[in-house]
Short mmCIF file of C-alpha atoms and ligand atoms in Angstrom, two decimals:
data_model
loop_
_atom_site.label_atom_id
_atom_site.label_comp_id
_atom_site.label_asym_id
_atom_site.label_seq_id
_atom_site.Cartn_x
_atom_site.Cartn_y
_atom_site.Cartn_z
CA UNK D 24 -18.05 -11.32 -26.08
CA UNK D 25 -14.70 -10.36 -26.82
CA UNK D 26 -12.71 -8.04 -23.90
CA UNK D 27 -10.16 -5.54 -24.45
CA UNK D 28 -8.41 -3.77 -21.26
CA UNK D 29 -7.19 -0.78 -22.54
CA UNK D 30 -7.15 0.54 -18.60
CA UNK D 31 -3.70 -0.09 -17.38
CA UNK D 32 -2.99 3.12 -16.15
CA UNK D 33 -5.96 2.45 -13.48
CA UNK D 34 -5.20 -0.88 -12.90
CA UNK D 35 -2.71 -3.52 -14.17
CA UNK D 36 -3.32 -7.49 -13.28
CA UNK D 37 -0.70 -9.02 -11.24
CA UNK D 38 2.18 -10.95 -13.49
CA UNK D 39 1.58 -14.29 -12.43
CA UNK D 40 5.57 -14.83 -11.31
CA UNK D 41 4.65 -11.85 -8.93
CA UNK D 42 1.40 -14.64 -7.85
CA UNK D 43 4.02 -17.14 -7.35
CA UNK D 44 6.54 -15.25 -4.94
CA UNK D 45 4.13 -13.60 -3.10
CA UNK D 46 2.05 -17.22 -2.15
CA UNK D 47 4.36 -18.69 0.33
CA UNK D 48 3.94 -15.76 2.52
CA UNK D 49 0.01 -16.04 3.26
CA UNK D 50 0.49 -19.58 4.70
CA UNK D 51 3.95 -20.77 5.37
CA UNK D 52 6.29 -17.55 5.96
CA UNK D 53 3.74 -15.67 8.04
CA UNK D 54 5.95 -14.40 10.93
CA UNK D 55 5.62 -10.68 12.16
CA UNK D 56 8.84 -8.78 10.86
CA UNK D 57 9.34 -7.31 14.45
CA UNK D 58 8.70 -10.68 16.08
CA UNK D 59 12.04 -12.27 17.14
CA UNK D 60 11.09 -15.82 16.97
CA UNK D 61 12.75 -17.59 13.90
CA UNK D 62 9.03 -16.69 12.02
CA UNK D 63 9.41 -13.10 12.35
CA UNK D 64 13.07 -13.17 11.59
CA UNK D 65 12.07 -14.85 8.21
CA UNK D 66 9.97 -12.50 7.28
CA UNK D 67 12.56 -9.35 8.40
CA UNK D 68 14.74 -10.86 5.61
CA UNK D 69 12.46 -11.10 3.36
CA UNK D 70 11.24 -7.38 4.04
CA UNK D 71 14.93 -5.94 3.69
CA UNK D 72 15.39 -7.83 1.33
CA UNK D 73 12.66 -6.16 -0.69
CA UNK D 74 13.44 -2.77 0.26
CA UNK D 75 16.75 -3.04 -1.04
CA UNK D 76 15.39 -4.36 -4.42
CA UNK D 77 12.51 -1.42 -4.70
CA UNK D 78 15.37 0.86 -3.39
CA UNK D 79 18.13 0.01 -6.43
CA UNK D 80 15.28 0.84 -8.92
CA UNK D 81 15.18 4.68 -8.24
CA UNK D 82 18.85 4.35 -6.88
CA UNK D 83 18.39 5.28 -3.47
CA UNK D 84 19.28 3.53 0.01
CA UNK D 85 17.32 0.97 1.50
CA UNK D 86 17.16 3.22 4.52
CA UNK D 87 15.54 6.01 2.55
CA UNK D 88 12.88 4.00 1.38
CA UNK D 89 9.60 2.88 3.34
CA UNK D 90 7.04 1.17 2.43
CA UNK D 91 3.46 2.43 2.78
CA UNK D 92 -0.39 0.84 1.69
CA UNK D 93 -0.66 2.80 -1.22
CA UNK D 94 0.53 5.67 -3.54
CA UNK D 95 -1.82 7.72 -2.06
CA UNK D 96 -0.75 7.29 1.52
CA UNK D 97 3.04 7.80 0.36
CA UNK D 98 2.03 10.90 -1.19
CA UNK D 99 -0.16 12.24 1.60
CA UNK D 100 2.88 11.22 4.20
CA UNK D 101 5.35 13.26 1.56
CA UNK D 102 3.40 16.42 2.20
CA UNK D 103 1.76 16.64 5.34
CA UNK D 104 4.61 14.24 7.05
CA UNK D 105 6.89 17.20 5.64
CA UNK D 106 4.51 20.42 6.71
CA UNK D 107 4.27 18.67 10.30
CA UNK D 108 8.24 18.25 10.39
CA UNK D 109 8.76 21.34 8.76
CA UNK D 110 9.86 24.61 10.94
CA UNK D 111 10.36 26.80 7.00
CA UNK D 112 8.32 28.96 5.03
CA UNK D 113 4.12 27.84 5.39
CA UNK D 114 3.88 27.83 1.90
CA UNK D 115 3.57 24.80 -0.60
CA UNK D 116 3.72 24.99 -4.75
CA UNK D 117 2.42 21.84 -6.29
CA UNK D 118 1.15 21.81 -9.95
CA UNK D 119 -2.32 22.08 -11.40
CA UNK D 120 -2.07 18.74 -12.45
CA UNK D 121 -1.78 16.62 -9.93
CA UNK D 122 -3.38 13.49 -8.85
CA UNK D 123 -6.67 13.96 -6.27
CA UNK D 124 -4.60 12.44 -3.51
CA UNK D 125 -1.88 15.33 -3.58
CA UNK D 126 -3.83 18.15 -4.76
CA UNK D 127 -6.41 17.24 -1.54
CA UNK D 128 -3.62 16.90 1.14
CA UNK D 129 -2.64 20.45 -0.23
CA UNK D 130 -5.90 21.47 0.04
CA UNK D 131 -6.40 20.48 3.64
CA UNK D 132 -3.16 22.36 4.40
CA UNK D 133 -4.29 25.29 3.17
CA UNK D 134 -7.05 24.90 5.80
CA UNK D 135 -4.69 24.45 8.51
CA UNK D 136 -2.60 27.82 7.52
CA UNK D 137 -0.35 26.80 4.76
CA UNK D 138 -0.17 28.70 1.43
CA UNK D 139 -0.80 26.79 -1.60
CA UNK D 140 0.67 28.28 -4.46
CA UNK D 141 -0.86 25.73 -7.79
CA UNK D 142 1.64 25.71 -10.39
CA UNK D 143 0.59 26.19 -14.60
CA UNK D 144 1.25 24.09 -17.26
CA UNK D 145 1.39 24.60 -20.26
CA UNK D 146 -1.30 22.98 -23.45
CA UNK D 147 1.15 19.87 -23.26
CA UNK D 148 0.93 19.81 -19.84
CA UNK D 149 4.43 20.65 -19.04
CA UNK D 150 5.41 22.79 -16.07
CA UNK D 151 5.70 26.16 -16.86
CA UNK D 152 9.42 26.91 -15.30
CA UNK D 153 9.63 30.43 -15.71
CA UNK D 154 6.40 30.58 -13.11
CA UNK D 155 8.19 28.02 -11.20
CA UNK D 156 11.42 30.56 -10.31
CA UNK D 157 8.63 33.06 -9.36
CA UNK D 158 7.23 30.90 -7.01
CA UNK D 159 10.90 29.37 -5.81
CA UNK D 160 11.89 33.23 -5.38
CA UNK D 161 8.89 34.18 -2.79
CA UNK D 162 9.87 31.88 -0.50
CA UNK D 163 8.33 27.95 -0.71
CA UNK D 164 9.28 25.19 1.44
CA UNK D 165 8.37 22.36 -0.74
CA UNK D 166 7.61 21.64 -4.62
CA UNK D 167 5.69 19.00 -5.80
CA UNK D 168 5.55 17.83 -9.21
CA UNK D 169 3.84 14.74 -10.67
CA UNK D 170 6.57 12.98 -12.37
CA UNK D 171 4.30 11.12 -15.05
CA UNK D 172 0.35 12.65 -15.43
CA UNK D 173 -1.84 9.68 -14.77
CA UNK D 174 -4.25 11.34 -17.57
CA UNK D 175 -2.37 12.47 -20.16
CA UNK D 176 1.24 11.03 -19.54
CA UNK D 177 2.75 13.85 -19.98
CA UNK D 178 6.27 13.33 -18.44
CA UNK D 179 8.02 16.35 -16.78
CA UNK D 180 11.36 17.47 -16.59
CA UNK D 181 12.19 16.35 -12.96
CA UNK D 182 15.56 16.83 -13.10
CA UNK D 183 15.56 20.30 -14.34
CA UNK D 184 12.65 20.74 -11.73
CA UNK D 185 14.63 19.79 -8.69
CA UNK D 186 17.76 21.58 -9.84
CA UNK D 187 15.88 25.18 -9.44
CA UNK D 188 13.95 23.72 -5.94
CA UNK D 189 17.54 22.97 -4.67
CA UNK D 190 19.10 26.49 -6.28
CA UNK D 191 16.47 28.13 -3.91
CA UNK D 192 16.88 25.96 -0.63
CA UNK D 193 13.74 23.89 -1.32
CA UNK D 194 12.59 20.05 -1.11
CA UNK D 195 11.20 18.82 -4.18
CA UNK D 196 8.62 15.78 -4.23
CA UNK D 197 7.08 13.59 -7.26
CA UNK D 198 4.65 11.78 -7.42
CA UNK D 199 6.21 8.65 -9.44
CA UNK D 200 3.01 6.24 -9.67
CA UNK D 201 2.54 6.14 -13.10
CA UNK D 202 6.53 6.19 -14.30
CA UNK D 203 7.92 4.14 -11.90
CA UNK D 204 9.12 0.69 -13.45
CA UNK D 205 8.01 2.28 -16.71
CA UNK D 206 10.33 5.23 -17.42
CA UNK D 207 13.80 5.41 -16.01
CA UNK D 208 14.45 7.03 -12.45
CA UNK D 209 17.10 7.81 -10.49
CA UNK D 210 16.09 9.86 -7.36
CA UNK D 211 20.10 11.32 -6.96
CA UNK D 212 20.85 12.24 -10.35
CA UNK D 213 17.42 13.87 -10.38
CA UNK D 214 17.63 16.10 -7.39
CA UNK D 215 14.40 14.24 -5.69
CA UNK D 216 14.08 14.58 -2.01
CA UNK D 217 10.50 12.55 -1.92
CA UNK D 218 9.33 10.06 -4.38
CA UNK D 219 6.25 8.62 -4.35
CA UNK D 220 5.51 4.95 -6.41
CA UNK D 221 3.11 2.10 -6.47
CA UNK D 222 3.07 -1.20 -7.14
CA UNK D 223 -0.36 -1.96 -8.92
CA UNK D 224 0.44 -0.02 -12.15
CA UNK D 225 3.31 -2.60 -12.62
CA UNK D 226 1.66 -5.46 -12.67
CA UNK D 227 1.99 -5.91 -8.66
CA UNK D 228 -0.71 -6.13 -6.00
CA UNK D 229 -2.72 -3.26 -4.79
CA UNK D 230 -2.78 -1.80 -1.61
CA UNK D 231 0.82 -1.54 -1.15
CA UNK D 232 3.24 1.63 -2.23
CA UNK D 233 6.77 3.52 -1.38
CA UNK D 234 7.62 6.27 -0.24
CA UNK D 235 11.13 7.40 -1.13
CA UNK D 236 12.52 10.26 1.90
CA UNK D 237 16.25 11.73 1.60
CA UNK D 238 18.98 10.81 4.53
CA UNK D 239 19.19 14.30 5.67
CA UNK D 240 14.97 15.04 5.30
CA UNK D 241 13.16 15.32 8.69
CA UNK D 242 9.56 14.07 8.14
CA UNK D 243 6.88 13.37 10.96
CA UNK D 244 4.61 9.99 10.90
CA UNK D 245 1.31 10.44 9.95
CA UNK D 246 0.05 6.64 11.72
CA UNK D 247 1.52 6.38 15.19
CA UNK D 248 2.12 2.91 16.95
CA UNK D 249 5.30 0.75 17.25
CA UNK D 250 8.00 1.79 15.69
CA UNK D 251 7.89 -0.13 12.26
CA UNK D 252 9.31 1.71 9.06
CA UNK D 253 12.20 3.38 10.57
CA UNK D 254 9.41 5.14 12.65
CA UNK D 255 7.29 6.21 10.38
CA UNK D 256 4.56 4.17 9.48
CA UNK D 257 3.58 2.15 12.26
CA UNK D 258 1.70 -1.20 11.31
CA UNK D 259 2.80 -4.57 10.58
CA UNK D 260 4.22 -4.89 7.55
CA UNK D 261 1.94 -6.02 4.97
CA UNK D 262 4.93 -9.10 3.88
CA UNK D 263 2.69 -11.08 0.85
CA UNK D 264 2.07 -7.30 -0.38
CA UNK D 265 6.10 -6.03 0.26
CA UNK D 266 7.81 -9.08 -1.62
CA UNK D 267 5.24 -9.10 -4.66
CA UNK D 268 6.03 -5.35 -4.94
CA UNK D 269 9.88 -6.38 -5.52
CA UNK D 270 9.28 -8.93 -7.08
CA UNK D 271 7.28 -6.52 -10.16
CA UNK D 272 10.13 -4.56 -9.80
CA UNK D 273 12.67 -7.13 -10.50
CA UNK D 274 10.78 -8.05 -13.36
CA UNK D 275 10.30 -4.33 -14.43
CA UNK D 276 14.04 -4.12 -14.56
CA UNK D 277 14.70 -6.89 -16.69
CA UNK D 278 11.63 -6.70 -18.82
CA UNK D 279 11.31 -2.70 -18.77
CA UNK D 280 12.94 -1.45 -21.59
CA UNK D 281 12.01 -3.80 -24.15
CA UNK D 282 8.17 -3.84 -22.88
CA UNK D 283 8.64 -0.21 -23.39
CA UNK D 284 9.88 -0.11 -27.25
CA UNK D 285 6.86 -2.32 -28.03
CA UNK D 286 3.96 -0.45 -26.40
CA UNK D 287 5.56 2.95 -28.00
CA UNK D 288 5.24 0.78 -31.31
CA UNK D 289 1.49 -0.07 -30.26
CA UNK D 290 0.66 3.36 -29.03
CA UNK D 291 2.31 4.57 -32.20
CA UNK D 292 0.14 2.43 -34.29
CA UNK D 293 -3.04 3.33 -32.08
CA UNK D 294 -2.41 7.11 -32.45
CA UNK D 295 -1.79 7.37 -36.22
CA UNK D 296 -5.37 5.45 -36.69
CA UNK D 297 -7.32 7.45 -33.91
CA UNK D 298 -6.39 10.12 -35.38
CA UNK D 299 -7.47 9.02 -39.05
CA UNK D 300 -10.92 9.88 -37.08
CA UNK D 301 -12.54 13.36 -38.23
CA UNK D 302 -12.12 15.82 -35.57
CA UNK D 303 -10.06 13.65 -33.34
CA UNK D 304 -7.17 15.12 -31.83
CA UNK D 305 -4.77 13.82 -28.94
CA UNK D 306 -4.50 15.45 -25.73
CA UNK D 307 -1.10 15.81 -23.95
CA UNK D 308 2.10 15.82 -25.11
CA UNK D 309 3.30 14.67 -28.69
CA UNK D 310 6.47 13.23 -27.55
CA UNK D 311 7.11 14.12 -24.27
CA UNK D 312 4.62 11.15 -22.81
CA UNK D 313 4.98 7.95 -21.12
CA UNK D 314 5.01 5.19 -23.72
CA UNK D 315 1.23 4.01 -22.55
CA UNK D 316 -0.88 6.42 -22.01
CA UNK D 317 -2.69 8.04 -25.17
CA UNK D 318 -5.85 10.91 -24.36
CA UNK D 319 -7.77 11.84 -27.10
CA UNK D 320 -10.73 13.86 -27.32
CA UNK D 321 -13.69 13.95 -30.13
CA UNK D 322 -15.03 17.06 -31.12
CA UNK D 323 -18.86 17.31 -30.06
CA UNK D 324 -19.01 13.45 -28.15
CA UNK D 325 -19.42 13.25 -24.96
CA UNK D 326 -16.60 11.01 -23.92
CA UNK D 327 -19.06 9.22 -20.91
CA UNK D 328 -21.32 8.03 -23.36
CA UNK D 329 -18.44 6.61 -25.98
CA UNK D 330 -17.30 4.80 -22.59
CA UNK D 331 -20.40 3.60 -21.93
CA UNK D 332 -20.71 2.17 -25.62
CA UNK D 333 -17.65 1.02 -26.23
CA UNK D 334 -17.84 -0.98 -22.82
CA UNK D 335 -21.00 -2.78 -24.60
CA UNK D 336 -18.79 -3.97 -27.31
CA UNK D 337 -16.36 -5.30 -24.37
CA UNK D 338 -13.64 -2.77 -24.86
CA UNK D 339 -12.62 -1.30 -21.51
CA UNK D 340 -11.04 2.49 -21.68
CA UNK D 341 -11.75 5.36 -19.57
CA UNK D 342 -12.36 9.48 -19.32
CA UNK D 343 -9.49 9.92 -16.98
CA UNK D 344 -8.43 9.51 -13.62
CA UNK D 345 -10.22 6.10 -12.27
CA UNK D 346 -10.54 7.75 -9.13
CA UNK D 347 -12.65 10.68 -10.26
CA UNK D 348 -14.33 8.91 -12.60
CA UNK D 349 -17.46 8.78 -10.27
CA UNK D 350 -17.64 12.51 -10.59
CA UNK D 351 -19.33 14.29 -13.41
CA UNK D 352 -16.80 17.50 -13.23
CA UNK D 353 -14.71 18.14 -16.06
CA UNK D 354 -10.85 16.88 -15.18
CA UNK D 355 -9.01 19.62 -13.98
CA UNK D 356 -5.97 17.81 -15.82
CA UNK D 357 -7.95 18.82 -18.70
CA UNK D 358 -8.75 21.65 -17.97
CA UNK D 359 -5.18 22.86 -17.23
CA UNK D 360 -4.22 22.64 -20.55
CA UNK D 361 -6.64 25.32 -21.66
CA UNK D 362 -9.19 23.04 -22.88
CA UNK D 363 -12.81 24.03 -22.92
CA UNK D 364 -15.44 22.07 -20.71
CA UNK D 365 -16.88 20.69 -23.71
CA UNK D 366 -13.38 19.64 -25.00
CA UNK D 367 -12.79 17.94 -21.79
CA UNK D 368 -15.81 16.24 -21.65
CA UNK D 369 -15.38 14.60 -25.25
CA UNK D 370 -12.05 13.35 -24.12
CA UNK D 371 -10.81 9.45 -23.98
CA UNK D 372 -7.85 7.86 -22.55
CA UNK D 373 -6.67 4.60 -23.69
CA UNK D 374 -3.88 3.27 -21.78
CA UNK D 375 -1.77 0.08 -22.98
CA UNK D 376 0.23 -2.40 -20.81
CA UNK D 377 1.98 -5.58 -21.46
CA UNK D 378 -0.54 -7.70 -22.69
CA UNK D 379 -2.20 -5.90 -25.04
CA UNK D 380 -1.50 -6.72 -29.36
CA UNK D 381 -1.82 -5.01 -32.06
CA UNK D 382 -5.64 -7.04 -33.04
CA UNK D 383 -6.28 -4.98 -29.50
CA UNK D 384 -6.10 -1.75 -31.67
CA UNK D 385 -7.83 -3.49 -34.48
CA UNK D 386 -10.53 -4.29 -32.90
CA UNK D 387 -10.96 -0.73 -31.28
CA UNK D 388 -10.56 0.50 -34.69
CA UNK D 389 -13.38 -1.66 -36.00
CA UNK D 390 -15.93 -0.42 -33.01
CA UNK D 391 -14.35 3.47 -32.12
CA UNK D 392 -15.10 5.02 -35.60
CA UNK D 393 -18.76 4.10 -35.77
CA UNK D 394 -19.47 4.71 -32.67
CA UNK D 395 -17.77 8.32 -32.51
CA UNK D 396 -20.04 9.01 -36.19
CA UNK D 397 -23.07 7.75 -34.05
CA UNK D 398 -22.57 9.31 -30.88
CA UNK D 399 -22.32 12.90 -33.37
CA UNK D 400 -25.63 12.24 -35.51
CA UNK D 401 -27.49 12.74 -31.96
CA UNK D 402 -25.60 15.11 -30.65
CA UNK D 403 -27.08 18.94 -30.11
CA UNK D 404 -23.45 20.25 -30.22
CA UNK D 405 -22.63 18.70 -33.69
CA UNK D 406 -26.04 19.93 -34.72
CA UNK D 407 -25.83 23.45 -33.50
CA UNK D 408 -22.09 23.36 -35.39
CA UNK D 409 -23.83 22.31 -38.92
CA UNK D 410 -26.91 24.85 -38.35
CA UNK D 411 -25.04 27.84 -38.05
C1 PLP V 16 -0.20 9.60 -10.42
C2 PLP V 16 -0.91 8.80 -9.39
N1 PLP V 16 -0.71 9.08 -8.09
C3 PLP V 16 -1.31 8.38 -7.13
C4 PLP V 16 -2.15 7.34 -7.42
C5 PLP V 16 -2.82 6.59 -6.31
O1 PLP V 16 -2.28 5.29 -6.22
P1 PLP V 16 -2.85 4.22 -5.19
O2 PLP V 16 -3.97 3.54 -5.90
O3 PLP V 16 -1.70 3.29 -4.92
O4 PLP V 16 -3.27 4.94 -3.98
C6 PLP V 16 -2.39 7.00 -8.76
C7 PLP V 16 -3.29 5.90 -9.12
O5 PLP V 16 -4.38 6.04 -9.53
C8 PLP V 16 -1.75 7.76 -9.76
O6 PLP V 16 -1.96 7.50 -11.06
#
């Protein structure tokens, strides 16, 4: 059967040259990085030396930047590290449309005395600014602001966003999973005090992220041990993982922009026909989006079902974030831009990466139509609509 990954904001397989730099250090360079035996010394170069490449990507020093297992840890060390370190304000804004991993670790500071103040957007998903100042003029000690939605794509204006946080005193954090190596960043020329990034949505390997912290921040550890990561992330550094993260990045700076101008073209392509679709309409913003991620929803389908199907006929999309994907609640992404529950649930994100052509969206074309006209003859909601 023929397979079409249109997942990549979930996932993204790892660019073989990123196989090929990372092999030599299962088997051959395999010293501990705090050993100082010539082993261990090999792999400290190799570990600065990928720092300082992950580092010149968001234009930051190599001591500002540490590496972490995962986006989610880096964003879970960016707020809690920061409310343990902090002596300002209890009181937190992050927006309604964050990822599960920094909406929770607000959530479990609220239960240990922090205010949470959740920040609207707007039906493109933007921040709304105006309720930003509000929030800035109370009295907050940190902002945090997903850069790039993982849902919708939706990209925000950071450095507009960290302007106000610093006109008011306060340390702004973004979660850059889903932009980083796709959009441009630069953490100084966009106010950021905290950046958060991954390597797995760039074609790296899982289980290994960044955590970007200012010089003049003061942030506690969440993992105590030795003293690895400038102090704080104690564990031996995961080396294989560390140089095939810089080694994406290297490639996503040489290969980014032009990778970029073609999926727009694709996701161009893939939006005008989606939307030739009765009742189809896309979710997010028109313009304002990362190149890759398209969210569309289907008036009366429900969007688990049209996953399920179109998975039969090997296509593989999803209804939002992978990680709540498990759960049968309507995204609160979704739901944040005003939608309706039943709008949310007949909602469909396709999300494009490198490898994907245009017979990709041909072939979606040939199997999404029928299957969205199917899904409506059974459904009670399109039969209520034509009954009343
Ligand atoms: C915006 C965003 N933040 C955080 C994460 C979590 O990344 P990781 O899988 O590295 O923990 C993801 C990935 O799903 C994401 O899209």
């Amino acid at each position: 059967m023929k397979r079409v990954y249109f997942d990549y904001a979930a996932t993204t397989p790892v660019d073989p040259r990123v196989l090929t730099a990372m092999t030599p250090y299962f088997t051959r360079v395999y010293g501990n990085a705090s050993s100082i035996n010539v082993f261990g010394q090999e792999a400290k170069t190799s570990l600065e030396d990928s720092r300082k490449t992950v580092a010149g990507m968001m234009n930051c020093e190599p001591e500002e930047l540490i590496f972490t297992g995962s986006a989610t840890e880096a964003n879970n060390l960016a707020l809690k590290g920061f409310a343990f370190g902090s002596r300002k304000e209890k009181h937190i804004a992050v927006s309604t449309i964050e990822h599960d991993c920094v909406l929770n670790s607000a959530k479990w500071l609220e239960k240990q005395g922090w205010r949470i103040t959740f920040l609207p957007v707007d039906k493109h998903g933007l921040l709304d600014l105006g309720e930003l100042e509000n929030t800035l003029r109370k009295g907050v000690a940190l902002v945090s602001v997903i850069h790039a939605n993982n849902e919708i794509g939706t990209v925000q204006p950071v450095k507009k966003i960290g302007e106000l946080s610093h006109e008011y005193g306060v340390v702004f954090h973004t979660d850059a999973a889903q932009s980083f190596g796709k959009i441009p960043i630069d953490v100084k020329d966009m106010n950021i005090d905290l950046l958060t990034a991954n390597a797995h949505k760039i074609y790296g390997p899982k289980g290994v992220g960044a955590l970007f912290i200012t010089k003049h921040l003061k942030i506690e550890p969440l993992l105590h041990g030795g003293g690895h990561e400038f102090g704080l992330r104690a564990s031996t550094e995961n080396i294989p993982s560390i140089v095939g993260f810089a080694k994406a990045v290297e490639l996503r700076r040489e290969e980014m922009v032009i990778e970029a101008k073609k999926i727009d073209q694709l996701s161009k392509h893939l939006v005008e026909e989606v939307l030739t679709i009765e009742k189809s309409h896309l979710n997010g913003h028109p313009t304002q989006r990362l190149p890759n991620i398209n969210n569309f929803r289907f008036a009366y389908i429900e969007g688990e079902a049209l996953l399920l199907l179109l998975n039969e006929e090997g296509i593989a999309a999803s209804t939002g974030s992978a990680c709540s994907s498990k759960s049968l609640e309507p995204s609160h992404v979704l739901l944040a831009l005003g939608l309706t529950p039943e709008e949310v649930h007949g909602s469909l994100r396709v999300s494009l990466g490198k490898y994907n052509t245009k017979d990709d969206i041909t072939y979606l074309m040939e199997v999404l139509p029928k299957t969205v006209e199917k899904l409506r003859k059974i459904s009670p909601l399109s039969n209520r609509k034509k009954g009343e």
